[in-house]
Every structure is written in C-alpha cells, then in structure tokens.
mmCIF file of C-alpha atoms in Angstrom:
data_model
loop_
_atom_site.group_PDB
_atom_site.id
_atom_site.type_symbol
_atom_site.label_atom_id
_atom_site.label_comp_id
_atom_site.label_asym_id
_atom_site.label_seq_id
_atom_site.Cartn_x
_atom_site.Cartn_y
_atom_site.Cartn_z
ATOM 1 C CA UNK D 29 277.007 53.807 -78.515
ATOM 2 C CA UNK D 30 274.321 51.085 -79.467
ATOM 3 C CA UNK D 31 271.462 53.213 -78.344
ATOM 4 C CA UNK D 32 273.225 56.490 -79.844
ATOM 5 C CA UNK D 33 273.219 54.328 -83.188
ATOM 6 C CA UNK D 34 269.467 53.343 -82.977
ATOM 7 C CA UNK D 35 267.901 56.858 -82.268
ATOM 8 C CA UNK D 36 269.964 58.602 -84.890
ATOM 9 C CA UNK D 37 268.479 60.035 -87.195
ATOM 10 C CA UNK D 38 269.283 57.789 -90.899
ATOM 11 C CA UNK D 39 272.284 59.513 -92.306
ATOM 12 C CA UNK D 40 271.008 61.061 -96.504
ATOM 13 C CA UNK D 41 272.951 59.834 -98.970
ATOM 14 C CA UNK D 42 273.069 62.295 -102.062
ATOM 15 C CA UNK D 43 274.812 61.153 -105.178
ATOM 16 C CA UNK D 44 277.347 63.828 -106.611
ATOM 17 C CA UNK D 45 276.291 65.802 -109.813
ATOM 18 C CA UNK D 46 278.519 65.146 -112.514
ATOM 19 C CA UNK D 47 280.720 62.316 -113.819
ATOM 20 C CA UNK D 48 283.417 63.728 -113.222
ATOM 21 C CA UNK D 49 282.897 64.379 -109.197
ATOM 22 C CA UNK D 50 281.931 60.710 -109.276
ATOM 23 C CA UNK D 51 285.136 60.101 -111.292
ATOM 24 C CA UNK D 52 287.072 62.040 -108.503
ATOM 25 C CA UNK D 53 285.174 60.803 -105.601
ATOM 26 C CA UNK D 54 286.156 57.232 -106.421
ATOM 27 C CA UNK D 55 289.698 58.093 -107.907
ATOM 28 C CA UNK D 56 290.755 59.589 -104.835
ATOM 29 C CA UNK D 57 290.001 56.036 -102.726
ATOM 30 C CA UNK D 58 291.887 53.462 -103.010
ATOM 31 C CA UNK D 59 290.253 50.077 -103.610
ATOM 32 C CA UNK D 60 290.172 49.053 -99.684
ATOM 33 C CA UNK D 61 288.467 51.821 -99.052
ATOM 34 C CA UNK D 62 286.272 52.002 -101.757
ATOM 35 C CA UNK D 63 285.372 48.286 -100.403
ATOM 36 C CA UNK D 64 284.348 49.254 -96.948
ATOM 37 C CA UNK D 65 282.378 52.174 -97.820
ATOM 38 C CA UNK D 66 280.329 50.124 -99.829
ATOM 39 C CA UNK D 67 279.637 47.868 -96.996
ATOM 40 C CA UNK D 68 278.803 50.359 -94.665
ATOM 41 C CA UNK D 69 276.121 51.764 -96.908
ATOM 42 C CA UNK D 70 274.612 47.807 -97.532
ATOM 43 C CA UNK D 71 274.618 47.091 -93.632
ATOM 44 C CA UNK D 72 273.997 50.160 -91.567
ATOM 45 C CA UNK D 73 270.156 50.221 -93.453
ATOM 46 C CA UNK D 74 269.628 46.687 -92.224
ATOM 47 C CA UNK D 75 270.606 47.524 -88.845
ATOM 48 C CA UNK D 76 268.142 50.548 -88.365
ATOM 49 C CA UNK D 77 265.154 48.342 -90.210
ATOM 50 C CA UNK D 78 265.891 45.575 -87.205
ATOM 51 C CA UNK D 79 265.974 48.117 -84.687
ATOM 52 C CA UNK D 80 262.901 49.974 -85.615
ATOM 53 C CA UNK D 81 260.828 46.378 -86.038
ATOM 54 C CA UNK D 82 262.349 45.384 -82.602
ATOM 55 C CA UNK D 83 261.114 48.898 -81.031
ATOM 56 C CA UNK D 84 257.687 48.226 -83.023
ATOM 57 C CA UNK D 85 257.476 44.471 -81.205
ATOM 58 C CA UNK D 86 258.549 46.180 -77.482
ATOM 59 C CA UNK D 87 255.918 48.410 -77.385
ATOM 60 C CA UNK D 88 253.177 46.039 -79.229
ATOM 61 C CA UNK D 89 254.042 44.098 -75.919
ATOM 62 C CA UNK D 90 253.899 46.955 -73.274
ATOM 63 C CA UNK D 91 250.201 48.024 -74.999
ATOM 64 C CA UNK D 92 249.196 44.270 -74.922
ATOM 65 C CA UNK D 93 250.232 43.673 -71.313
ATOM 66 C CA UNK D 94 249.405 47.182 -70.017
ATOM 67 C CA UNK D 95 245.725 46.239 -71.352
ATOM 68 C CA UNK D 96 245.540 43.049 -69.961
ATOM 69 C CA UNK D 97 246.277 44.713 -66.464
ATOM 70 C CA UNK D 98 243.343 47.692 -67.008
ATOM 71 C CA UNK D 99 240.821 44.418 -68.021
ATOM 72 C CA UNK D 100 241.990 42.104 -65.016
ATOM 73 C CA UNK D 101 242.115 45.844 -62.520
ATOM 74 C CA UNK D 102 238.105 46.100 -63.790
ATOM 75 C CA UNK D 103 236.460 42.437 -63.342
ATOM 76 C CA UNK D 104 234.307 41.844 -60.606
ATOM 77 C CA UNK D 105 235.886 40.389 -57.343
ATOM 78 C CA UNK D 106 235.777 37.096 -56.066
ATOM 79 C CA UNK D 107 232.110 36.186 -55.369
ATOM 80 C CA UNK D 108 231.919 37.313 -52.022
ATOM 81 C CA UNK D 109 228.853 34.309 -51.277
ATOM 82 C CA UNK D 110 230.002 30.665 -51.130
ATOM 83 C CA UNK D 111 226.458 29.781 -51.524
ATOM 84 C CA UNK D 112 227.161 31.730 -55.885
ATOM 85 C CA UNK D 113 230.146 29.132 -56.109
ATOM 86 C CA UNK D 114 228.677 26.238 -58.921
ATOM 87 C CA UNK D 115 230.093 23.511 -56.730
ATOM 88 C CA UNK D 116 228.369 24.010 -53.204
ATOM 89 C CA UNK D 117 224.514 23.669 -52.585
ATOM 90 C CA UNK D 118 222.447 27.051 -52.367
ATOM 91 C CA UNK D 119 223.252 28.516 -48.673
ATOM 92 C CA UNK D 120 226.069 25.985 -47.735
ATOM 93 C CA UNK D 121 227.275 28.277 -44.822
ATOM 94 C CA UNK D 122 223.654 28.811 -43.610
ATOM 95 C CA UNK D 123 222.731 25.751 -43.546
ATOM 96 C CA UNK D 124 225.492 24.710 -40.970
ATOM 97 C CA UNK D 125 223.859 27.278 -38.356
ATOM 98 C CA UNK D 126 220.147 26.731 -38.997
ATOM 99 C CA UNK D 127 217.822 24.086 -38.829
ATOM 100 C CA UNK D 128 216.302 22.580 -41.787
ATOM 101 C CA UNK D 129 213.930 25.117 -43.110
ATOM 102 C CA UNK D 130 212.339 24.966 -47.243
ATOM 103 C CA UNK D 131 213.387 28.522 -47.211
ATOM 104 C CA UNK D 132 217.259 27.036 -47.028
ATOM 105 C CA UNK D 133 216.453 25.008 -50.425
ATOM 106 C CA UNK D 134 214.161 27.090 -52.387
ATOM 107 C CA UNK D 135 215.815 30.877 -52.412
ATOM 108 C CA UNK D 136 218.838 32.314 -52.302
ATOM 109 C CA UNK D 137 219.715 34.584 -48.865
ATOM 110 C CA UNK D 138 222.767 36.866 -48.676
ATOM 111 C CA UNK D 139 224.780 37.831 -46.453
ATOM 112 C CA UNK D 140 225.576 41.380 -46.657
ATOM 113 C CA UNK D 141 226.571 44.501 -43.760
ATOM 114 C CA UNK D 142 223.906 46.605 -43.043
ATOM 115 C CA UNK D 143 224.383 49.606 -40.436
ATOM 116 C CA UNK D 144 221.704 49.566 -37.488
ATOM 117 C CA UNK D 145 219.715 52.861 -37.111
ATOM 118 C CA UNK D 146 220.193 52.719 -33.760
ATOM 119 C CA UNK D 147 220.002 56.184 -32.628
ATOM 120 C CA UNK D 148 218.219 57.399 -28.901
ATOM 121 C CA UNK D 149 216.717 60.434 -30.499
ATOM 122 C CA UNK D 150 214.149 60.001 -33.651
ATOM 123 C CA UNK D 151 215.598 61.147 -37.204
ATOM 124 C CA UNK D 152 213.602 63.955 -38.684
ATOM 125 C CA UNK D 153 211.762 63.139 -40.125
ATOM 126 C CA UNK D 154 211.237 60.048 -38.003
ATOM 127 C CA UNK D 155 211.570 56.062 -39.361
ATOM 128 C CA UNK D 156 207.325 55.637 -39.248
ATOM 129 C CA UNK D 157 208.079 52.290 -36.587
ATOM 130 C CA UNK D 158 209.003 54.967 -34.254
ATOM 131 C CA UNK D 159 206.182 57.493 -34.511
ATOM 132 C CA UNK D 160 202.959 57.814 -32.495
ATOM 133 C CA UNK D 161 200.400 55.121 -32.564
ATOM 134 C CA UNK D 162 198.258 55.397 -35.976
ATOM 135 C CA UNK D 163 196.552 53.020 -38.433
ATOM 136 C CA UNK D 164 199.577 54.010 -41.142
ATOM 137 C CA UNK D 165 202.340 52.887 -38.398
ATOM 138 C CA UNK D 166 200.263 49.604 -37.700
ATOM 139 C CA UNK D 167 200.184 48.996 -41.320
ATOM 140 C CA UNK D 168 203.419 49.588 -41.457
ATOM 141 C CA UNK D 169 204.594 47.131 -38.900
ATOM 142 C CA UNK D 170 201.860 44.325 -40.061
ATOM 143 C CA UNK D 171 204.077 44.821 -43.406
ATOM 144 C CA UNK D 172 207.293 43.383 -42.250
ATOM 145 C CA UNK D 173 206.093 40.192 -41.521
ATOM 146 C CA UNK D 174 203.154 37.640 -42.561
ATOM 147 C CA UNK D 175 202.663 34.794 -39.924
ATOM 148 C CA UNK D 176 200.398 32.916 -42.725
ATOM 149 C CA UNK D 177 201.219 28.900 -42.549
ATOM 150 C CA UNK D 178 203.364 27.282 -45.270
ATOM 151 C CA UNK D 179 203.190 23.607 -46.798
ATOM 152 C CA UNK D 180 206.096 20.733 -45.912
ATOM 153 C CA UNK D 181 206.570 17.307 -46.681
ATOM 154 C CA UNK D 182 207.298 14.439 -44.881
ATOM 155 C CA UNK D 183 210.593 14.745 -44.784
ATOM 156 C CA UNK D 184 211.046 18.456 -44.248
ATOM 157 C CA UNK D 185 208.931 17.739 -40.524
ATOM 158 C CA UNK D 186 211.273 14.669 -40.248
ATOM 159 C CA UNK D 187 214.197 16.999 -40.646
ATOM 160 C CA UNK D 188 212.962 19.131 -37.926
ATOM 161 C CA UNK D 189 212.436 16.561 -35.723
ATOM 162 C CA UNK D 190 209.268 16.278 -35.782
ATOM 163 C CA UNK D 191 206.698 13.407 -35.447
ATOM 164 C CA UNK D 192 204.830 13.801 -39.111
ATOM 165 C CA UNK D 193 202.097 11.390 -36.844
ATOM 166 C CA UNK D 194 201.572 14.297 -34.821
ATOM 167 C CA UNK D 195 201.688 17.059 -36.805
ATOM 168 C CA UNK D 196 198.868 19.011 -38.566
ATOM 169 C CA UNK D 197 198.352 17.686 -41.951
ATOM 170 C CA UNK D 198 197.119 20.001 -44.903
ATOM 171 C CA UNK D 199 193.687 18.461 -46.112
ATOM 172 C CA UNK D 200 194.194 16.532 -49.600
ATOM 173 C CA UNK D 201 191.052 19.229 -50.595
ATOM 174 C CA UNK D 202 194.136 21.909 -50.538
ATOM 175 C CA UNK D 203 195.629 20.382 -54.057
ATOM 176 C CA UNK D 204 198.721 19.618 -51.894
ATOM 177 C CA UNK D 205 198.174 15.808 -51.958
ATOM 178 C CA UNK D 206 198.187 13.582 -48.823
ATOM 179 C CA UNK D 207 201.345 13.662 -46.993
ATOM 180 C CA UNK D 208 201.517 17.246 -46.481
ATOM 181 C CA UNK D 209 201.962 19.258 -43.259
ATOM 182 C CA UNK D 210 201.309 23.450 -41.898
ATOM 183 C CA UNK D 211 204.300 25.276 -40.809
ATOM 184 C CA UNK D 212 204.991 28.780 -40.047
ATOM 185 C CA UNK D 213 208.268 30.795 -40.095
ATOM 186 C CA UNK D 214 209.676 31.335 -37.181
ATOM 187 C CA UNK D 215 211.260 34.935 -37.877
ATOM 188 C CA UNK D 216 207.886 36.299 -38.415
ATOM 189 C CA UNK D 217 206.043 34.835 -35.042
ATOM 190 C CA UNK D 218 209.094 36.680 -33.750
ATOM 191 C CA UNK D 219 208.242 40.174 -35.211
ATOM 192 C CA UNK D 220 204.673 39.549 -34.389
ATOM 193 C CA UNK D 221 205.938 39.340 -30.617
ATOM 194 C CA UNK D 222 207.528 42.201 -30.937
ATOM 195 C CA UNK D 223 204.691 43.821 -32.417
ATOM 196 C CA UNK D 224 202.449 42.334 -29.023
ATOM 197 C CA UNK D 225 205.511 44.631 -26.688
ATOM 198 C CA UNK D 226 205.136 47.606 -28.675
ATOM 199 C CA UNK D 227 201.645 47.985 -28.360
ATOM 200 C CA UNK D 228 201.869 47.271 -24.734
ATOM 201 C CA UNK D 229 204.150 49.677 -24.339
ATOM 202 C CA UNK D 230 201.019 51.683 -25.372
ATOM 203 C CA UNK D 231 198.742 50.631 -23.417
ATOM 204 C CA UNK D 232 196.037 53.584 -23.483
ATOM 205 C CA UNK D 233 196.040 53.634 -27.271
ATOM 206 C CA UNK D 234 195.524 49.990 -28.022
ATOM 207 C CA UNK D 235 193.682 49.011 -25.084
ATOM 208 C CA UNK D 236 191.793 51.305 -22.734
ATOM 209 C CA UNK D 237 188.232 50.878 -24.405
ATOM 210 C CA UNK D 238 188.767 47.000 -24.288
ATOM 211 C CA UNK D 239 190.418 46.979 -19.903
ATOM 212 C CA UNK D 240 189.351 50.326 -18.736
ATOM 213 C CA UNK D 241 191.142 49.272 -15.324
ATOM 214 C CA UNK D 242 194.624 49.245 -16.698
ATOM 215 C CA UNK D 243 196.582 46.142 -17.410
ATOM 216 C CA UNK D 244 196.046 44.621 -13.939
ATOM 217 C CA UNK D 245 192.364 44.362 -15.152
ATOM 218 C CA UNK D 246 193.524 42.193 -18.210
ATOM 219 C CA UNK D 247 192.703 38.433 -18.487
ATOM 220 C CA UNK D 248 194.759 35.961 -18.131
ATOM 221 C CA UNK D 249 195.805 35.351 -21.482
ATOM 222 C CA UNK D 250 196.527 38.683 -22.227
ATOM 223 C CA UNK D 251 199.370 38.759 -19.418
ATOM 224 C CA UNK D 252 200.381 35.289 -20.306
ATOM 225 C CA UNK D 253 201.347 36.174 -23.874
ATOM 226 C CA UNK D 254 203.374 39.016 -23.208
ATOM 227 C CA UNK D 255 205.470 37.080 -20.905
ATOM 228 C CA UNK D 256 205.615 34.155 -23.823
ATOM 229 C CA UNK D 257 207.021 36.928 -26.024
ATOM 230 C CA UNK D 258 209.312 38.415 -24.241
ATOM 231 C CA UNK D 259 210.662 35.285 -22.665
ATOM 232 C CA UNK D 260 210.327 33.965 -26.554
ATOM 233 C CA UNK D 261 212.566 37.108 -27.743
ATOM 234 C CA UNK D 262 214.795 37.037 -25.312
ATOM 235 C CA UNK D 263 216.020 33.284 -25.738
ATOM 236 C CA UNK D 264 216.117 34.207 -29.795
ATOM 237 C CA UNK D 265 218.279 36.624 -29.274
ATOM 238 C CA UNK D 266 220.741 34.394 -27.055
ATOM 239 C CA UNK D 267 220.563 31.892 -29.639
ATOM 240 C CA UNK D 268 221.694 34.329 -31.860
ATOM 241 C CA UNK D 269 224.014 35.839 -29.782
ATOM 242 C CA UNK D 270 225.190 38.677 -31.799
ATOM 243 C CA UNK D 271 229.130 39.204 -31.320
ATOM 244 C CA UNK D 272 229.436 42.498 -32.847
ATOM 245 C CA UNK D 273 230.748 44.937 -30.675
ATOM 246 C CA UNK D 274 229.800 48.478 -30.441
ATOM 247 C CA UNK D 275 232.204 51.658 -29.294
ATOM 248 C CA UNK D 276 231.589 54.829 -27.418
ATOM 249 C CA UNK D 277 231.651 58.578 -28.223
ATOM 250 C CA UNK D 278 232.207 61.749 -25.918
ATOM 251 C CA UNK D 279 229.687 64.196 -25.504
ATOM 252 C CA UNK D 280 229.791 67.902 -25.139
ATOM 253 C CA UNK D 281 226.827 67.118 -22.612
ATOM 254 C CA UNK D 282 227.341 64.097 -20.464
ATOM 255 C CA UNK D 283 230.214 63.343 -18.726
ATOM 256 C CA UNK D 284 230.307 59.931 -19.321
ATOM 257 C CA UNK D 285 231.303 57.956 -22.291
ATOM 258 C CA UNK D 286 227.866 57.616 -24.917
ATOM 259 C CA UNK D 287 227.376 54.369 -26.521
ATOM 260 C CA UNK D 288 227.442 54.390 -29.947
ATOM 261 C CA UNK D 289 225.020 51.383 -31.354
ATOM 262 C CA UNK D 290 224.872 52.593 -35.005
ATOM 263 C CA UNK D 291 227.236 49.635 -36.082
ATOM 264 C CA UNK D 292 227.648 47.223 -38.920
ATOM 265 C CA UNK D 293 226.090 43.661 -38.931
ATOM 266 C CA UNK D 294 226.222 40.713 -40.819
ATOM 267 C CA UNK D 295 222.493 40.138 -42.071
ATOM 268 C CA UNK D 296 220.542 37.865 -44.139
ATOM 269 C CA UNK D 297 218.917 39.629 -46.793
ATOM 270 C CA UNK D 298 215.363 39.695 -45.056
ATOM 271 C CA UNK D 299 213.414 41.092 -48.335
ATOM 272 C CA UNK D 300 214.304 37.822 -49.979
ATOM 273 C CA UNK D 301 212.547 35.693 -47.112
ATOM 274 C CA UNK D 302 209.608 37.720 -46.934
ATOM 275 C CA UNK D 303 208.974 37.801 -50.845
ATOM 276 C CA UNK D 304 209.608 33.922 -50.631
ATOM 277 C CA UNK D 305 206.611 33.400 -47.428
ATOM 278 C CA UNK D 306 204.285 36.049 -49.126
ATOM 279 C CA UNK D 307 204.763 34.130 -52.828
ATOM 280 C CA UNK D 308 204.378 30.652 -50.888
ATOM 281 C CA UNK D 309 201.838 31.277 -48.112
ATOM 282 C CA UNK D 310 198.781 29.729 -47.325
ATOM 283 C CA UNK D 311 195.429 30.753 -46.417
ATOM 284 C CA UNK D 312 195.201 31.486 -42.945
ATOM 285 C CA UNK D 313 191.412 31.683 -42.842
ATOM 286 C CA UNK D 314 190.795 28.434 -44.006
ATOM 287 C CA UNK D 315 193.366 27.420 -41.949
ATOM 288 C CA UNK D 316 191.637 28.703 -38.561
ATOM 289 C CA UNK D 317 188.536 26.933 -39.801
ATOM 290 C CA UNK D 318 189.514 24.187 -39.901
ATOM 291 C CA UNK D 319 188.916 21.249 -37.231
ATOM 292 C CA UNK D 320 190.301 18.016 -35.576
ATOM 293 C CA UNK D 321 189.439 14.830 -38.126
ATOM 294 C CA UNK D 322 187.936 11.818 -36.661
ATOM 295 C CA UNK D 323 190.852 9.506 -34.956
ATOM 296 C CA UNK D 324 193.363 11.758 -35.315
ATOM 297 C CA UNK D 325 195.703 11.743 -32.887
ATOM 298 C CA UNK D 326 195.669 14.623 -29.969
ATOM 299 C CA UNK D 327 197.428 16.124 -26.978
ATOM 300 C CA UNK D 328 195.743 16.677 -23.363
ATOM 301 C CA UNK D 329 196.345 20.054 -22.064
ATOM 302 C CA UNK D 330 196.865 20.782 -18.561
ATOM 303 C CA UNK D 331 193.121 22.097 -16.567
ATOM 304 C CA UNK D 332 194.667 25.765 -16.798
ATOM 305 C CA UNK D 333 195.601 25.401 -20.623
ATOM 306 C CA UNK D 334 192.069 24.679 -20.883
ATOM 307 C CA UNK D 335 190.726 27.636 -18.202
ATOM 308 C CA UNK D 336 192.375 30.410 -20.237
ATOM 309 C CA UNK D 337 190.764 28.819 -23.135
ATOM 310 C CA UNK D 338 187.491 29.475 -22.382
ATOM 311 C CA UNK D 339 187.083 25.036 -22.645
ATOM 312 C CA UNK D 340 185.415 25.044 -19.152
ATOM 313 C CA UNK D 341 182.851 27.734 -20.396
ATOM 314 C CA UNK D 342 181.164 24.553 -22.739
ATOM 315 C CA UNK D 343 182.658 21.578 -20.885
ATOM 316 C CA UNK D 344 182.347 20.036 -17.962
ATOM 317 C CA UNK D 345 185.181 20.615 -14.836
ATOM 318 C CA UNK D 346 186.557 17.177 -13.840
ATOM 319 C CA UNK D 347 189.165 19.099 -11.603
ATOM 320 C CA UNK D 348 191.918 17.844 -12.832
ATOM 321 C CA UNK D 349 194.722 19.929 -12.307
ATOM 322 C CA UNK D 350 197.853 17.713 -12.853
ATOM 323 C CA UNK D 351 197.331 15.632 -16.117
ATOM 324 C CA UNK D 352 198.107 17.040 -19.365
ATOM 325 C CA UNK D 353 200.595 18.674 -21.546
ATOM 326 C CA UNK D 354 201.622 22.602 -21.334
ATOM 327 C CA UNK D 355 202.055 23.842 -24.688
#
C-alpha cells in the first residue's frame, strides 16, 4: 500500500465555484470531519515531497556507484613486471637467475610471451634467416647481434668473478679513466656461433673458393671453432633449460602424431638489449689493435694453442707440449 501511495499520481484539488457550494460543502461535515480532512490535505503533500527526494537520493547513488564500477572495470591491470613496482630494484626477478651483468642495472628488460615460428616448411613468403645464401640474408643475420666490447668497472669484473689483475683494461687514452675493463655480451657471441653453423651448413657458398677440397681440407682452426660453438650452444641451452612443453597434431599425411613447436615462451625483450649494446659499444677496431703493455700480467698457452695460431710461424719451437693454459 506504501509503494501504491508513492507512485500515485498527486490527487488535484479544485476549489468549488461559488460561496454557497463552499457554504454546503462545509455545512454538510461535521466539525470532526471537517478536522481530518484538513489534515489529510497538510500531510499527504509532505509525504510525496519525502518520497520523491528519497527516490532522487536512490538513484543519485545507483549512477554514482554504477560509475565507479565502469572507471574501476577500465584501469589498467596490475603491473604485470615486478621489476615497474617503485619498491624493488630494476629487474629484481632477473637478477636472481643471471649473473651480474651492467645490462641488469642500466635498462629495463621485460618479460613478455612471444610465439616461436617454428614451422618445418618456410612461410611464403619466407622469414629472410631462412632463405638462400645472399649478401641481404647475411646482413640480415649480422643485424641481430653486435659482438663489439663494452666498458666495466672494478666492481662489475669483481661481481663476475673475475680477477680485475687479469683482465684487459681499457687504456686511460679511451676517456674511460684508469680502472676500467673490455667485456662482451654473452647473448651475442652466442648468435655469432650460430651464425658460424649456418654458414657451415653451407659449405659451397661460403667456402669453396677459400678449401676447394671440402671441409676435410680446412685448417685446424676452422674445425676447432665449429666444435667450440656447437659444444658452446649446446651447454647454453642446458643452462637455460627451457621447460615449455610443446603438443602434437594429426596429419591427413603421416600416420604418426606431428609435433607442433609453434608454442608460447617466456622471453626477455631482446630489442631492448640490443639497442642498449649498440648505444654503449665500443670500438672494436681499436680494440683489435691494440697490444700487451709492458709488465702486464699474461697467460701461457699450451704448444697447440700456439700451433693453430700461427705463433710458431715467427717464434721459435721449444717443444713443449705440456705447459700452458687452454683457453
């Protein structure tokens, strides 16, 4: 009955024409009733004013909290990288599966799923690291990584667990003062293995004019450094140890199960590393001219170190074949 009251329409109240209706109107009540007329007329107005005001404040609410909802539904999400949290140190999470590395300090490197392209056939067109040998798809894979040295202090070599007494420091004639050392980053010496394989794999392209024999006609160096590589590679990648897991399709042409290797990984945001060596690099000429200061300390490599070296070809063979270091 309380909501029938509130959404009636307001009852008109029309005075009657005449003095004499009004005269006869109020002649005909009695004084009780005449009473409680009048205070229906005084209070039923007040109730409808409350209601309405009430109904105004309800929905000024619902609009209010509905739009607070819309707002909170369109912020952005939690930052999905601890390292974007004010309170933790640029790459926290990294940092606790990687060695101490400048990189770690001086830019930020996300995390973010990437899908391999991971397919046996090539796209069409195809991705230019998988086409025939040409100067565009060497340039192409020279671009992805830049073995140039960088500079570190003291402490970064110290970090690393490194001897700064042994290491290579960067002459004080660089402008990087006098307790300065070369690095390089390992991720690129990595690609540039990689690099070594797939030209192997190529053999009459990249290397018939130089070893017109075939590989077994190569020197000794040549050989050795593909083995470092892929030895190199294939430890980096059990370091690594990528858990991901990958499923399997069926065919309408084998009767096997086919793997399917176009997954998601976790990777570091790569471009953001390479912009940071390229920005940061150092000159890698100079640095290959350079040569050995006076007293500075030095390792002794091992007599076949120094054979593949060419060392014998200007030096003298003592014939020793046991002392030295194999680097």
């Amino acid at each position: 009955m309380r909501f029938r009251t509130i959404f009636q329409w307001p009852h008109q109240y029309r005075a009657l024409r005449g003095s004499n209706q009004d005269e006869l109107v109020h002649d005909s009540l009695d004084d009780g009733e005449a009473n409680q007329c009048s205070s229906i007329v005084t209070i039923e107005p007040k109730r409808r004013v409350f209601h309405t005001i009430c109904l105004v404040w309800l929905n000024l609410a619902w609009f209010i909290m509905s739009t607070t909802m819309l707002i909170f539904s369109l912020a952005p999400p939690q930052p999905l990288y601890d390292d974007r949290v004010p309170e933790r140190p640029r790459n926290f999470e990294l940092k606790h599966v990687s060695m101490p590395s400048p990189l770690l300090d001086e830019v930020d490197i996300r995390i973010s799923p990437r899908r391999m392209d991971a397919t046996l056939l090539n796209t069409k067109p195809p991705a230019i690291y998988r086409r025939e040998p040409s100067r565009d798809v060497d340039l192409a894979w020279e671009l992805l990584y830049d073995t140039r040295p960088i500079a570190l202090t003291r402490a970064q070599v110290e970090a690393m667990g490194k001897d700064p007494a042994s290491a290579v420091r960067i002459p004080a004639s660089w402008g990087r003062g006098n307790d300065s050392y070369f690095g390089r980053v390992d991720a690129f010496h990595q690609l540039h293995c990689l690099d070594a394989l797939r030209r192997e794999a190529r053999f009459d392209h990249y290397y018939a004019d130089r070893y017109p024999g075939g590989f077994n006609t190569t020197g000794g160096l040549h050989q050795l450094h593909l083995t470092h590589c892929a030895w190199l590679l294939a430890q980096n990648i059990m370091c690594a140890a990528s858990t991901d897991v990958y499923t399997h399709v069926w065919t309408d042409t084998l009767e096997h199960p086919f793997p399917d290797f176009q997954i998601q990984h976790q990777c570091k945001d790569y471009d953001a590393i390479l912009a940071w060596q390229r920005e940061n690099a150092l000159d890698e000429r100079e640095f290959v001219a350079l040569r050995r200061p006076e007293n500075y300390p030095f390792r002794v490599m091992t007599h076949e170190f120094k054979d593949i070296h060419g060392w014998f070809n200007t030096h003298e063979d003592d014939g020793d074949f046991e002392s030295g270091e194999l680097v």
